GROMACS .gro file of C-alpha atoms in nm:
model
  154
    1MET     CA    1  11.552   0.852  -6.157
    2ALA     CA    2  11.596   0.577  -6.433
    3CYS     CA    3  11.772   0.312  -6.421
    4ARG     CA    4  11.914   0.056  -6.623
    5GLN     CA    5  11.959  -0.405  -6.484
    6VAL     CA    6  12.234  -0.531  -6.510
    7GLY     CA    7  12.228  -0.973  -6.422
    8LEU     CA    8  12.512  -1.115  -6.253
    9THR     CA    9  12.535  -1.448  -6.137
   10SER     CA   10  12.896  -1.551  -5.920
   11LYS     CA   11  12.877  -1.874  -5.627
   12LEU     CA   12  13.202  -1.605  -5.450
   13LEU     CA   13  13.073  -1.311  -5.381
   14GLY     CA   14  12.910  -1.123  -5.093
   15TYR     CA   15  12.608  -0.871  -5.024
   16CYS     CA   16  12.585  -0.670  -4.757
   17GLY     CA   17  12.843  -0.804  -4.559
   18LYS     CA   18  12.763  -1.137  -4.575
   19LYS     CA   19  12.887  -1.476  -4.783
   20LEU     CA   20  12.660  -1.651  -5.037
   21ASN     CA   21  12.638  -2.037  -4.975
   22PRO     CA   22  12.924  -2.089  -5.224
   23THR     CA   23  12.781  -2.436  -5.332
   24THR     CA   24  12.441  -2.212  -5.482
   25HIS     CA   25  12.490  -2.002  -5.813
   26ASN     CA   26  12.261  -1.641  -5.652
   27THR     CA   27  12.209  -1.394  -5.902
   28PHE     CA   28  12.207  -1.041  -5.873
   29PHE     CA   29  12.081  -0.700  -6.025
   30LEU     CA   30  12.230  -0.373  -6.044
   31LEU     CA   31  12.081  -0.080  -6.058
   32ALA     CA   32  12.252   0.245  -6.214
   33GLN     CA   33  12.157   0.538  -6.329
   34VAL     CA   34  12.118   0.682  -6.725
   35SER     CA   35  12.029   0.933  -6.738
   36LYS     CA   36  11.935   1.268  -6.454
   37TRP     CA   37  11.592   1.436  -6.503
   38THR     CA   38  11.596   1.780  -6.495
   39LYS     CA   39  11.278   1.886  -6.630
   40GLN     CA   40  10.979   1.749  -6.747
   41PRO     CA   41  10.538   1.803  -6.706
   42SER     CA   42  10.332   1.805  -6.399
   43ASP     CA   43  10.173   1.434  -6.387
   44PRO     CA   44   9.886   1.512  -6.497
   45TYR     CA   45   9.977   1.783  -6.710
   46TYR     CA   46   9.660   1.996  -6.856
   47GLY     CA   47   9.605   2.193  -7.218
   48VAL     CA   48   9.358   2.425  -7.337
   49LEU     CA   49   9.084   2.302  -7.597
   50GLY     CA   50   9.212   2.437  -7.961
   51GLU     CA   51   9.619   2.552  -7.878
   52ASN     CA   52   9.881   2.442  -7.908
   53VAL     CA   53  10.045   2.207  -7.564
   54SER     CA   54  10.400   2.220  -7.535
   55LEU     CA   55  10.513   1.944  -7.316
   56GLU     CA   56  10.931   2.001  -7.292
   57TRP     CA   57  11.173   1.728  -7.097
   58ASN     CA   58  11.511   1.821  -7.007
   59PHE     CA   59  11.780   1.546  -6.941
   60THR     CA   60  12.172   1.475  -6.890
   61LEU     CA   61  12.262   1.148  -6.946
   62THR     CA   62  12.494   0.978  -6.703
   63GLY     CA   63  12.869   0.773  -6.793
   64ASN     CA   64  12.959   0.817  -7.085
   65ASP     CA   65  12.666   0.653  -7.281
   66ARG     CA   66  12.567   0.876  -7.582
   67ILE     CA   67  12.255   1.006  -7.691
   68PHE     CA   68  12.053   0.706  -8.000
   69ASP     CA   69  11.787   0.867  -8.044
   70PHE     CA   70  11.485   1.031  -7.863
   71ARG     CA   71  11.115   1.019  -7.908
   72LEU     CA   72  10.790   1.134  -7.819
   73GLU     CA   73  10.528   0.791  -7.729
   74LYS     CA   74  10.160   0.797  -7.710
   75TRP     CA   75  10.020   0.567  -7.423
   76LYS     CA   76   9.611   0.453  -7.486
   77GLY     CA   77   9.572   0.154  -7.261
   78PHE     CA   78   9.834  -0.153  -7.430
   79ASN     CA   79   9.811   0.048  -7.736
   80GLN     CA   80  10.161   0.243  -7.808
   81LYS     CA   81  10.267   0.489  -8.135
   82ASP     CA   82  10.574   0.654  -8.243
   83ILE     CA   83  10.460   1.067  -8.205
   84VAL     CA   84  10.841   1.238  -8.283
   85THR     CA   85  11.184   1.148  -8.321
   86TYR     CA   86  11.468   1.326  -8.355
   87GLN     CA   87  11.823   1.190  -8.402
   88PRO     CA   88  12.146   1.300  -8.317
   89ASN     CA   89  12.261   1.398  -8.652
   90GLY     CA   90  11.930   1.666  -8.697
   91VAL     CA   91  11.682   1.382  -8.839
   92VAL     CA   92  11.344   1.475  -8.713
   93ARG     CA   93  11.082   1.191  -8.831
   94VAL     CA   94  10.691   1.264  -8.752
   95SER     CA   95  10.525   0.975  -8.832
   96ALA     CA   96  10.264   0.999  -9.119
   97GLU     CA   97   9.944   0.934  -8.867
   98PHE     CA   98  10.061   1.246  -8.666
   99LYS     CA   99  10.212   1.521  -8.906
  100GLY     CA  100  10.086   1.846  -8.851
  101LYS     CA  101   9.930   1.709  -8.546
  102PHE     CA  102  10.256   1.704  -8.344
  103GLY     CA  103  10.660   1.921  -8.413
  104MET     CA  104  10.888   1.963  -8.225
  105THR     CA  105  11.203   2.223  -8.084
  106THR     CA  106  11.586   2.040  -8.163
  107ASN     CA  107  11.730   2.057  -7.904
  108VAL     CA  108  11.906   1.764  -7.787
  109SER     CA  109  11.865   1.705  -7.469
  110HIS     CA  110  11.610   1.980  -7.418
  111PRO     CA  111  11.312   1.821  -7.616
  112ALA     CA  112  11.035   2.077  -7.608
  113PHE     CA  113  10.759   1.791  -7.845
  114ILE     CA  114  10.429   2.069  -7.900
  115LEU     CA  115  10.097   1.945  -7.968
  116VAL     CA  116   9.902   2.154  -8.246
  117ASN     CA  117   9.537   2.259  -8.166
  118ALA     CA  118   9.458   2.006  -7.896
  119GLU     CA  119   9.127   1.796  -7.884
  120ILE     CA  120   8.947   1.582  -7.626
  121SER     CA  121   9.088   1.328  -7.802
  122ASP     CA  122   9.453   1.395  -7.766
  123GLU     CA  123   9.401   1.228  -7.408
  124ALA     CA  124   9.614   1.005  -7.346
  125ARG     CA  125   9.998   0.916  -7.186
  126TYR     CA  126  10.267   1.136  -7.312
  127CYS     CA  127  10.643   1.000  -7.249
  128CYS     CA  128  10.959   1.042  -7.410
  129LYS     CA  129  11.144   0.770  -7.473
  130VAL     CA  130  11.570   0.840  -7.444
  131SER     CA  131  11.785   0.531  -7.611
  132THR     CA  132  12.166   0.529  -7.538
  133LYS     CA  133  12.399   0.424  -7.865
  134ASP     CA  134  12.477   0.091  -7.574
  135GLY     CA  135  12.167   0.014  -7.629
  136TYR     CA  136  11.947   0.158  -7.317
  137ASP     CA  137  11.636   0.293  -7.316
  138ASP     CA  138  11.438   0.578  -7.044
  139ARG     CA  139  11.153   0.713  -7.059
  140GLN     CA  140  10.972   1.054  -6.856
  141CYS     CA  141  10.593   0.993  -6.870
  142THR     CA  142  10.247   1.244  -6.768
  143ASN     CA  143   9.887   1.221  -6.839
  144LEU     CA  144   9.777   1.513  -7.020
  145GLN     CA  145   9.383   1.604  -7.029
  146ILE     CA  146   9.227   1.863  -7.203
  147LEU     CA  147   9.020   2.127  -7.094
  148GLY     CA  148   8.718   2.311  -7.233
  149LYS     CA  149   8.833   2.677  -7.301
  150PRO     CA  150   8.700   2.946  -6.991
  151LEU     CA  151   8.453   3.143  -7.008
  152HIS     CA  152   8.438   3.488  -7.037
  153ASP     CA  153   8.190   3.757  -6.931
  154THR     CA  154   8.039   3.971  -7.193
   0.00000   0.00000   0.00000
């Protein structure tokens, strides 16, 4: 479950049935669910060398918030790169570095990102990031591992 965090400061609020000290400021963090993920790749997720790999996520937004965009991110260590970005007006952008290597189906709230001709160098952490018009982000991730093709007896 992904959450948004909102900070509140109050002198008068109670917490868990206890009265707070009215002479000091108390800071609270409220957690509210931004989206509900109904499908995501297993972690780790396995692809086969030389074959296409489909990474699929399904989500619904909670409340009345609307999608600003969603994207596929690639993480290697602390380095993050946006691969594919989709906006609800139908615009799909593939970053220049990944053109011809990645694509996606354009079904809002059911994105499937396609990695073409998987290579060992494609092993990384991939995240589907959803951004809302109210400025909140949510992401679910998987670690992609590429396996060699199985050998067949002849």
